[in-house]
PDB file of C-alpha atoms in Angstrom:
ATOM      1  CA  MET A 220     -91.696-150.664  80.205  1.00  0.00           C
ATOM      2  CA  SER A 221     -94.358-150.825  78.033  1.00  0.00           C
ATOM      3  CA  TYR A 222     -97.889-150.851  79.711  1.00  0.00           C
ATOM      4  CA  VAL A 223    -100.732-153.775  79.164  1.00  0.00           C
ATOM      5  CA  SER A 224    -103.423-153.729  81.386  1.00  0.00           C
ATOM      6  CA  THR A 225    -102.238-157.615  82.607  1.00  0.00           C
ATOM      7  CA  PRO A 226    -105.245-159.881  85.584  1.00  0.00           C
ATOM      8  CA  PRO A 227    -104.730-160.121  88.727  1.00  0.00           C
ATOM      9  CA  VAL A 228    -103.484-163.855  90.161  1.00  0.00           C
ATOM     10  CA  SER A 229    -104.934-164.977  93.481  1.00  0.00           C
ATOM     11  CA  SER A 230    -104.464-167.658  95.946  1.00  0.00           C
ATOM     12  CA  PRO A 231    -107.416-167.020  98.420  1.00  0.00           C
ATOM     13  CA  PRO A 232    -107.204-164.894 100.103  1.00  0.00           C
ATOM     14  CA  PHE A 233    -104.759-163.334  98.530  1.00  0.00           C
ATOM     15  CA  SER A 234    -104.222-162.202  95.165  1.00  0.00           C
ATOM     16  CA  PHE A 235    -101.237-159.596  93.064  1.00  0.00           C
ATOM     17  CA  ASP A 236    -101.954-157.210  90.532  1.00  0.00           C
ATOM     18  CA  SER A 237     -99.768-154.486  89.242  1.00  0.00           C
ATOM     19  CA  ARG A 238    -102.261-151.056  90.971  1.00  0.00           C
ATOM     20  CA  SER A 239    -102.206-152.730  94.673  1.00  0.00           C
ATOM     21  CA  GLY A 240     -99.342-155.103  94.798  1.00  0.00           C
ATOM     22  CA  PHE A 241    -100.362-157.793  97.186  1.00  0.00           C
ATOM     23  CA  HIS A 242    -103.341-157.158  98.504  1.00  0.00           C
ATOM     24  CA  ILE A 243    -106.682-158.795 100.115  1.00  0.00           C
ATOM     25  CA  TYR A 244    -109.305-158.541  97.690  1.00  0.00           C
ATOM     26  CA  ASP A 245    -113.014-158.104  99.619  1.00  0.00           C
ATOM     27  CA  LYS A 246    -114.900-158.790  96.582  1.00  0.00           C
ATOM     28  CA  ASP A 247    -118.532-158.083  98.707  1.00  0.00           C
ATOM     29  CA  ARG A 248    -117.858-154.864  98.817  1.00  0.00           C
ATOM     30  CA  HIS A 249    -115.013-154.719  95.975  1.00  0.00           C
ATOM     31  CA  GLN A 250    -112.319-153.352  98.328  1.00  0.00           C
ATOM     32  CA  VAL A 251    -108.891-153.527  98.378  1.00  0.00           C
ATOM     33  CA  TYR A 252    -106.758-154.231 101.808  1.00  0.00           C
ATOM     34  CA  LYS A 253    -102.921-154.102 101.732  1.00  0.00           C
ATOM     35  CA  ARG A 254    -100.940-154.786 104.323  1.00  0.00           C
ATOM     36  CA  CYS A 255    -100.078-152.621 106.817  1.00  0.00           C
ATOM     37  CA  GLU A 256     -97.024-151.810 108.013  1.00  0.00           C
ATOM     38  CA  PRO A 257     -96.044-152.407 111.601  1.00  0.00           C
ATOM     39  CA  LYS A 258     -95.269-148.950 112.874  1.00  0.00           C
ATOM     40  CA  LYS A 259     -98.259-147.134 111.032  1.00  0.00           C
ATOM     41  CA  LEU A 260     -99.959-150.182 111.975  1.00  0.00           C
ATOM     42  CA  HIS A 261     -98.911-149.147 115.908  1.00  0.00           C
ATOM     43  CA  ASP A 262     -99.798-145.664 115.343  1.00  0.00           C
ATOM     44  CA  LEU A 263    -103.792-146.986 114.812  1.00  0.00           C
ATOM     45  CA  LEU A 264    -103.978-149.063 117.317  1.00  0.00           C
ATOM     46  CA  THR A 265    -102.894-146.887 120.338  1.00  0.00           C
ATOM     47  CA  TYR A 266    -104.743-143.255 118.348  1.00  0.00           C
ATOM     48  CA  ASP A 267    -105.856-141.632 121.674  1.00  0.00           C
ATOM     49  CA  GLU A 268    -108.255-138.643 120.796  1.00  0.00           C
ATOM     50  CA  GLU A 269    -108.855-137.192 124.146  1.00  0.00           C
ATOM     51  CA  ALA A 270    -104.399-137.038 124.271  1.00  0.00           C
ATOM     52  CA  ALA A 271    -104.284-135.171 120.927  1.00  0.00           C
ATOM     53  CA  LYS A 272    -106.240-132.527 121.109  1.00  0.00           C
ATOM     54  CA  TYR A 273    -102.737-131.406 123.523  1.00  0.00           C
ATOM     55  CA  THR A 274     -99.351-130.724 122.189  1.00  0.00           C
ATOM     56  CA  LYS A 275     -96.391-132.503 124.862  1.00  0.00           C
ATOM     57  CA  ALA A 276     -95.441-129.233 127.026  1.00  0.00           C
ATOM     58  CA  GLY A 277     -99.481-130.399 127.632  1.00  0.00           C
ATOM     59  CA  LYS A 278    -100.843-126.496 126.022  1.00  0.00           C
ATOM     60  CA  LEU A 279    -104.926-127.725 124.483  1.00  0.00           C
ATOM     61  CA  ARG A 280    -104.044-127.013 120.181  1.00  0.00           C
ATOM     62  CA  LYS A 281    -106.319-124.514 118.492  1.00  0.00           C
ATOM     63  CA  ASN A 282    -106.276-126.660 115.796  1.00  0.00           C
ATOM     64  CA  PRO A 283    -106.280-130.920 116.686  1.00  0.00           C
ATOM     65  CA  PRO A 284    -105.070-132.735 113.903  1.00  0.00           C
ATOM     66  CA  SER A 285    -107.963-134.758 112.182  1.00  0.00           C
ATOM     67  CA  HIS A 286    -108.122-138.705 112.946  1.00  0.00           C
ATOM     68  CA  THR A 287    -110.513-140.736 110.146  1.00  0.00           C
ATOM     69  CA  GLY A 288    -110.290-144.085 111.782  1.00  0.00           C
ATOM     70  CA  GLU A 289    -110.344-146.998 109.416  1.00  0.00           C
ATOM     71  CA  THR A 290    -112.750-150.058 109.297  1.00  0.00           C
ATOM     72  CA  GLN A 291    -113.163-153.521 110.760  1.00  0.00           C
ATOM     73  CA  HIS A 292    -112.573-154.888 107.422  1.00  0.00           C
ATOM     74  CA  PHE A 293    -109.744-152.774 108.116  1.00  0.00           C
ATOM     75  CA  TYR A 294    -108.598-155.282 111.294  1.00  0.00           C
ATOM     76  CA  VAL A 295    -109.892-158.121 110.043  1.00  0.00           C
ATOM     77  CA  ALA A 296    -107.473-158.204 106.996  1.00  0.00           C
ATOM     78  CA  GLN A 297    -104.489-157.079 109.028  1.00  0.00           C
ATOM     79  CA  LEU A 298    -105.069-160.077 111.495  1.00  0.00           C
ATOM     80  CA  THR A 299    -104.822-162.036 108.041  1.00  0.00           C
ATOM     81  CA  HIS A 300    -102.065-160.819 106.744  1.00  0.00           C
ATOM     82  CA  TYR A 301     -99.826-160.774 109.669  1.00  0.00           C
ATOM     83  CA  GLY A 302    -101.099-164.454 110.020  1.00  0.00           C
ATOM     84  CA  LEU A 303    -103.279-164.431 112.610  1.00  0.00           C
ATOM     85  CA  LYS A 304    -106.714-165.496 113.037  1.00  0.00           C
ATOM     86  CA  PRO A 305    -109.643-163.605 112.376  1.00  0.00           C
ATOM     87  CA  THR A 306    -112.409-162.157 114.817  1.00  0.00           C
ATOM     88  CA  LYS A 307    -115.440-161.379 114.514  1.00  0.00           C
ATOM     89  CA  SER A 308    -115.795-156.810 115.688  1.00  0.00           C
ATOM     90  CA  LYS A 309    -113.080-154.595 115.217  1.00  0.00           C
ATOM     91  CA  GLN A 310    -112.115-154.496 118.944  1.00  0.00           C
ATOM     92  CA  ALA A 311    -111.679-157.825 119.257  1.00  0.00           C
ATOM     93  CA  ALA A 312    -108.944-157.509 116.064  1.00  0.00           C
ATOM     94  CA  LYS A 313    -107.226-154.055 117.528  1.00  0.00           C
ATOM     95  CA  SER A 314    -106.886-156.430 120.942  1.00  0.00           C
ATOM     96  CA  THR A 315    -105.456-159.679 118.385  1.00  0.00           C
ATOM     97  CA  LEU A 316    -103.316-157.237 116.994  1.00  0.00           C
ATOM     98  CA  LEU A 317    -101.668-155.545 120.509  1.00  0.00           C
ATOM     99  CA  ALA A 318    -101.423-158.306 122.359  1.00  0.00           C
ATOM    100  CA  ALA A 319     -99.119-160.006 118.807  1.00  0.00           C
ATOM    101  CA  TYR A 320     -97.156-156.306 119.858  1.00  0.00           C
ATOM    102  CA  ASP A 321     -96.857-157.197 122.465  1.00  0.00           C
ATOM    103  CA  SER A 322     -95.636-160.913 122.641  1.00  0.00           C
ATOM    104  CA  LYS A 323     -92.569-162.203 122.722  1.00  0.00           C
ATOM    105  CA  GLU A 324     -91.538-161.734 118.716  1.00  0.00           C
ATOM    106  CA  GLY A 325     -94.001-159.121 118.283  1.00  0.00           C
ATOM    107  CA  LEU A 326     -96.355-158.614 115.111  1.00  0.00           C
ATOM    108  CA  LEU A 327     -94.235-160.342 112.048  1.00  0.00           C
ATOM    109  CA  VAL A 328     -95.368-161.490 108.919  1.00  0.00           C
ATOM    110  CA  PRO A 329     -95.320-165.166 108.945  1.00  0.00           C
ATOM    111  CA  LYS A 330     -92.584-167.356 106.273  1.00  0.00           C
ATOM    112  CA  HIS A 331     -95.038-169.066 104.007  1.00  0.00           C
ATOM    113  CA  ILE A 332     -96.878-165.124 103.479  1.00  0.00           C
ATOM    114  CA  LEU A 333     -94.139-164.103 102.545  1.00  0.00           C
ATOM    115  CA  GLN A 334     -93.064-167.211  99.967  1.00  0.00           C
ATOM    116  CA  LEU A 335     -96.446-165.914  98.890  1.00  0.00           C
ATOM    117  CA  GLU A 336     -96.700-162.679  98.299  1.00  0.00           C
ATOM    118  CA  GLU A 337     -92.562-163.846  96.219  1.00  0.00           C
ATOM    119  CA  ASP A 338     -94.878-166.713  94.778  1.00  0.00           C
ATOM    120  CA  LEU A 339     -97.714-165.115  93.268  1.00  0.00           C
ATOM    121  CA  GLU A 340     -95.262-161.426  91.814  1.00  0.00           C
ATOM    122  CA  SER A 341     -93.417-164.237  90.104  1.00  0.00           C
ATOM    123  CA  GLU A 342     -96.999-165.115  88.732  1.00  0.00           C
ATOM    124  CA  PHE A 343     -97.832-161.955  87.613  1.00  0.00           C
ATOM    125  CA  ARG A 344     -94.853-160.272  85.927  1.00  0.00           C
ATOM    126  CA  ALA A 345     -94.882-164.385  83.775  1.00  0.00           C
ATOM    127  CA  LYS A 346     -98.524-163.671  82.569  1.00  0.00           C
ATOM    128  CA  GLN A 347     -97.291-159.923  82.117  1.00  0.00           C
ATOM    129  CA  ALA A 348     -94.516-160.832  79.751  1.00  0.00           C
ATOM    130  CA  VAL A 349     -95.983-162.866  77.962  1.00  0.00           C
ATOM    131  CA  LEU A 350     -98.584-160.171  77.477  1.00  0.00           C
ATOM    132  CA  LEU A 351     -96.424-157.766  75.910  1.00  0.00           C
ATOM    133  CA  GLU A 352     -94.828-159.953  74.070  1.00  0.00           C
ATOM    134  CA  LYS A 353     -97.896-160.326  72.568  1.00  0.00           C
ATOM    135  CA  LYS A 354     -98.775-156.672  72.729  1.00  0.00           C
ATOM    136  CA  LYS A 355     -95.633-156.016  70.740  1.00  0.00           C
ATOM    137  CA  ILE A 356     -95.655-158.828  67.640  1.00  0.00           C
ATOM    138  CA  LYS A 357     -99.351-156.867  67.463  1.00  0.00           C
ATOM    139  CA  GLU A 358     -98.177-153.019  67.576  1.00  0.00           C
ATOM    140  CA  GLU A 359     -95.903-154.623  64.902  1.00  0.00           C
ATOM    141  CA  GLU A 360     -97.875-156.141  62.770  1.00  0.00           C
ATOM    142  CA  GLN A 361     -99.907-153.261  62.608  1.00  0.00           C
ATOM    143  CA  ARG A 362     -97.251-151.255  61.517  1.00  0.00           C
ATOM    144  CA  GLU A 363     -96.345-153.931  58.914  1.00  0.00           C
ATOM    145  CA  GLN A 364     -99.793-153.264  57.238  1.00  0.00           C
ATOM    146  CA  GLU A 365    -100.432-149.203  58.130  1.00  0.00           C
ATOM    147  CA  GLU A 366     -96.838-148.847  55.674  1.00  0.00           C
ATOM    148  CA  LYS A 367     -98.548-151.918  52.988  1.00  0.00           C
ATOM    149  CA  GLN A 368    -101.365-149.679  52.865  1.00  0.00           C
ATOM    150  CA  ARG A 369     -99.460-146.030  52.453  1.00  0.00           C
ATOM    151  CA  GLN A 370     -97.433-147.775  50.103  1.00  0.00           C
ATOM    152  CA  LYS A 371    -100.379-148.254  48.227  1.00  0.00           C
ATOM    153  CA  ARG A 372    -101.856-144.832  48.544  1.00  0.00           C
ATOM    154  CA  LYS A 373     -99.037-143.654  47.336  1.00  0.00           C
ATOM    155  CA  ARG A 374     -98.803-145.683  44.136  1.00  0.00           C
ATOM    156  CA  ASP A 375    -102.484-144.827  43.279  1.00  0.00           C
ATOM    157  CA  GLU A 376    -102.141-141.178  44.499  1.00  0.00           C
ATOM    158  CA  ASP A 377     -99.411-141.211  41.704  1.00  0.00           C
ATOM    159  CA  THR A 378    -101.322-143.261  39.277  1.00  0.00           C
ATOM    160  CA  LEU A 379    -104.066-140.961  39.557  1.00  0.00           C
ATOM    161  CA  SER A 380    -102.346-138.195  39.179  1.00  0.00           C
ATOM    162  CA  ALA A 381    -100.539-139.499  35.788  1.00  0.00           C
ATOM    163  CA  GLU A 382    -104.443-140.306  34.268  1.00  0.00           C
ATOM    164  CA  VAL A 383    -105.553-136.307  35.535  1.00  0.00           C
ATOM    165  CA  GLU A 384    -102.483-134.760  34.054  1.00  0.00           C
ATOM    166  CA  GLU A 385    -102.448-137.283  30.790  1.00  0.00           C
ATOM    167  CA  ALA A 386    -106.152-136.565  30.659  1.00  0.00           C
ATOM    168  CA  SER A 387    -105.922-132.378  31.122  1.00  0.00           C
ATOM    169  CA  LYS A 388    -102.925-132.312  28.070  1.00  0.00           C
ATOM    170  CA  SER A 389    -105.105-134.212  25.636  1.00  0.00           C
ATOM    171  CA  SER A 390    -108.474-133.150  26.164  1.00  0.00           C
ATOM    172  CA  PRO A 391    -109.616-129.697  23.752  1.00  0.00           C
ATOM    173  CA  SER A 392    -109.317-126.118  25.268  1.00  0.00           C
ATOM    174  CA  ARG A 393    -112.857-125.048  26.247  1.00  0.00           C
ATOM    175  CA  LYS A 394    -114.609-122.482  24.898  1.00  0.00           C
ATOM    176  CA  LYS A 395    -115.960-119.346  26.927  1.00  0.00           C
ATOM    177  CA  GLN A 396    -119.414-120.099  28.020  1.00  0.00           C
ATOM    178  CA  LYS A 397    -121.738-117.148  26.076  1.00  0.00           C
ATOM    179  CA  GLY A 398    -124.958-116.464  27.571  1.00  0.00           C
ATOM    180  CA  LYS A 399    -126.040-117.156  30.784  1.00  0.00           C
ATOM    181  CA  PRO A 400    -124.703-120.207  31.904  1.00  0.00           C
ATOM    182  CA  LYS A 401    -126.680-123.770  32.572  1.00  0.00           C
ATOM    183  CA  GLN A 402    -128.654-125.362  35.469  1.00  0.00           C
ATOM    184  CA  LEU A 403    -126.209-127.878  37.409  1.00  0.00           C
ATOM    185  CA  ASP A 404    -127.637-131.146  37.891  1.00  0.00           C
ATOM    186  CA  ILE A 405    -126.526-132.179  40.939  1.00  0.00           C
ATOM    187  CA  HIS A 406    -127.333-135.761  39.737  1.00  0.00           C
ATOM    188  CA  LYS A 407    -124.664-135.642  37.514  1.00  0.00           C
ATOM    189  CA  ILE A 408    -121.790-135.055  40.544  1.00  0.00           C
ATOM    190  CA  SER A 409    -122.707-137.202  42.837  1.00  0.00           C
ATOM    191  CA  GLY A 410    -121.545-139.950  44.234  1.00  0.00           C
ATOM    192  CA  SER A 411    -117.338-141.066  45.774  1.00  0.00           C
ATOM    193  CA  TYR A 412    -114.740-139.265  44.821  1.00  0.00           C
ATOM    194  CA  THR A 413    -110.833-139.808  45.476  1.00  0.00           C
ATOM    195  CA  ILE A 414    -108.446-136.665  46.681  1.00  0.00           C
ATOM    196  CA  ILE A 415    -105.707-136.066  45.546  1.00  0.00           C
ATOM    197  CA  ALA A 416    -103.585-133.712  48.680  1.00  0.00           C
ATOM    198  CA  LYS A 417    -100.551-135.059  49.149  1.00  0.00           C
ATOM    199  CA  GLN A 418     -99.577-132.867  52.260  1.00  0.00           C
ATOM    200  CA  VAL A 419    -102.634-133.547  53.470  1.00  0.00           C
ATOM    201  CA  SER A 420    -102.507-137.472  53.307  1.00  0.00           C
ATOM    202  CA  ASP A 421     -98.293-137.830  54.424  1.00  0.00           C
ATOM    203  CA  GLY A 422     -98.660-134.594  56.595  1.00  0.00           C
ATOM    204  CA  TRP A 423    -101.596-136.809  58.956  1.00  0.00           C
ATOM    205  CA  ASN A 424     -99.854-140.708  58.017  1.00  0.00           C
ATOM    206  CA  CYS A 425    -103.392-141.175  56.644  1.00  0.00           C
ATOM    207  CA  GLN A 426    -104.125-144.766  56.760  1.00  0.00           C
ATOM    208  CA  GLY A 427    -105.965-145.192  53.250  1.00  0.00           C
ATOM    209  CA  PRO A 428    -107.196-143.119  50.638  1.00  0.00           C
ATOM    210  CA  LEU A 429    -108.653-139.461  50.516  1.00  0.00           C
ATOM    211  CA  LYS A 430    -112.525-140.182  50.106  1.00  0.00           C
ATOM    212  CA  LEU A 431    -115.469-138.058  49.760  1.00  0.00           C
ATOM    213  CA  THR A 432    -118.716-139.080  48.857  1.00  0.00           C
ATOM    214  CA  LEU A 433    -121.760-136.691  47.691  1.00  0.00           C
ATOM    215  CA  ALA A 434    -125.175-137.991  47.073  1.00  0.00           C
ATOM    216  CA  PRO A 435    -128.419-135.060  47.112  1.00  0.00           C
ATOM    217  CA  SER A 436    -130.406-133.699  49.700  1.00  0.00           C
ATOM    218  CA  SER A 437    -134.042-134.826  50.146  1.00  0.00           C
ATOM    219  CA  THR A 438    -135.487-131.860  47.841  1.00  0.00           C
ATOM    220  CA  ALA A 439    -132.312-132.205  44.946  1.00  0.00           C
ATOM    221  CA  ARG A 440    -131.291-128.642  45.504  1.00  0.00           C
ATOM    222  CA  HIS A 441    -128.009-129.298  46.965  1.00  0.00           C
ATOM    223  CA  LEU A 442    -125.361-132.236  47.621  1.00  0.00           C
ATOM    224  CA  TRP A 443    -124.689-133.463  51.433  1.00  0.00           C
ATOM    225  CA  GLY A 444    -121.123-135.175  51.476  1.00  0.00           C
ATOM    226  CA  SER A 445    -119.418-136.707  54.169  1.00  0.00           C
ATOM    227  CA  PHE A 446    -115.018-136.844  54.196  1.00  0.00           C
ATOM    228  CA  ASP A 447    -112.333-138.408  56.590  1.00  0.00           C
ATOM    229  CA  PHE A 448    -108.848-138.067  56.156  1.00  0.00           C
ATOM    230  CA  GLY A 449    -107.836-139.411  58.819  1.00  0.00           C
ATOM    231  CA  GLY A 450    -106.979-135.949  61.310  1.00  0.00           C
ATOM    232  CA  VAL A 451    -110.119-133.889  59.290  1.00  0.00           C
ATOM    233  CA  ALA A 452    -113.164-135.413  59.108  1.00  0.00           C
ATOM    234  CA  GLY A 453    -116.723-133.769  58.144  1.00  0.00           C
ATOM    235  CA  LEU A 454    -119.535-133.123  56.663  1.00  0.00           C
ATOM    236  CA  VAL A 455    -119.852-130.742  53.284  1.00  0.00           C
ATOM    237  CA  ILE A 456    -122.801-129.491  52.095  1.00  0.00           C
ATOM    238  CA  VAL A 457    -122.685-128.321  48.460  1.00  0.00           C
ATOM    239  CA  MET A 458    -125.360-125.554  47.129  1.00  0.00           C
ATOM    240  CA  THR A 459    -125.937-123.754  43.772  1.00  0.00           C
ATOM    241  CA  MET A 460    -127.063-120.349  44.024  1.00  0.00           C
ATOM    242  CA  LYS A 461    -130.648-120.669  43.586  1.00  0.00           C
ATOM    243  CA  SER A 462    -130.484-123.092  46.366  1.00  0.00           C
ATOM    244  CA  ASN A 463    -129.490-120.105  48.999  1.00  0.00           C
ATOM    245  CA  PRO A 464    -129.296-116.698  46.366  1.00  0.00           C
ATOM    246  CA  THR A 465    -128.533-114.422  49.904  1.00  0.00           C
ATOM    247  CA  ARG A 466    -125.812-116.206  50.912  1.00  0.00           C
ATOM    248  CA  ILE A 467    -123.667-116.446  47.681  1.00  0.00           C
ATOM    249  CA  PRO A 468    -121.312-113.876  46.949  1.00  0.00           C
ATOM    250  CA  ASN A 469    -121.594-111.150  44.376  1.00  0.00           C
ATOM    251  CA  ASN A 470    -119.568-112.148  42.116  1.00  0.00           C
ATOM    252  CA  VAL A 471    -120.132-115.633  41.592  1.00  0.00           C
ATOM    253  CA  GLY A 472    -122.957-116.411  38.531  1.00  0.00           C
ATOM    254  CA  ALA A 473    -125.449-118.678  38.742  1.00  0.00           C
ATOM    255  CA  GLY A 474    -124.741-121.878  38.998  1.00  0.00           C
ATOM    256  CA  ASP A 475    -121.286-121.654  40.281  1.00  0.00           C
ATOM    257  CA  VAL A 476    -120.809-124.013  42.612  1.00  0.00           C
ATOM    258  CA  ILE A 477    -120.408-122.972  46.598  1.00  0.00           C
ATOM    259  CA  ALA A 478    -118.919-125.161  49.777  1.00  0.00           C
ATOM    260  CA  ALA A 479    -119.875-125.178  52.916  1.00  0.00           C
ATOM    261  CA  PHE A 480    -117.123-127.107  54.916  1.00  0.00           C
ATOM    262  CA  ARG A 481    -118.139-128.800  58.739  1.00  0.00           C
ATOM    263  CA  SER A 482    -115.380-130.364  60.495  1.00  0.00           C
ATOM    264  CA  SER A 483    -113.544-131.666  62.743  1.00  0.00           C
ATOM    265  CA  GLN A 484    -110.048-132.758  64.385  1.00  0.00           C
ATOM    266  CA  THR A 485    -109.080-136.239  64.936  1.00  0.00           C
ATOM    267  CA  SER A 486    -106.337-138.158  66.223  1.00  0.00           C
TER     268      SER A 486
END
């Protein structure tokens, strides 16, 4: 079952939610008190710290079991869970609960509280079902939108690929440049670029076109860029040999462009 965050439903002092079920919420202390089962509650009420130091055979234990007593607010909440009149002290609450165990009926949850628990759970499940259906519809709409974007990206990539291929066929062949290469004018190559990389866009299920944006640095000595390809995003710096000659390989000529990428995987 798909999860959706559902607010609790309440009938003070009781509430019901997916995490704690039927409970009492103490808003002043931000504490949840669930109903303690009768046997466990009885064990808490009758715990004897001194007796716990000895075994059934009367021998002193080497490692007595640790015990953490419950608070006053816990025992008062249990009174409410079992339909008993709340008290103002821990000892009075424990005494009232023990007296209920010793009564003819024993410690029982009243029928009206059991009915309230059932009603609150039904109300919560109904609210949860409505929210789940809304979430399902929203997710389906999102999938449809993503598919439309994917189809559009594919059409744009196909169109651009065809234009590039046609342009490459009709453009004259370049002659090998003689002499010293011209200095790269980074202002002429700054701007936004659409990247065609089908293995990237299909493999990462990108929702839109792959974009690379380049802009001159403040000193106009190199280009800074940013890219986000869905599965990977980051920064790129594009520089010429003149920008940082100590980092350029020996086989790179003046004016050639070096690109250094800093990227991070994205989910």
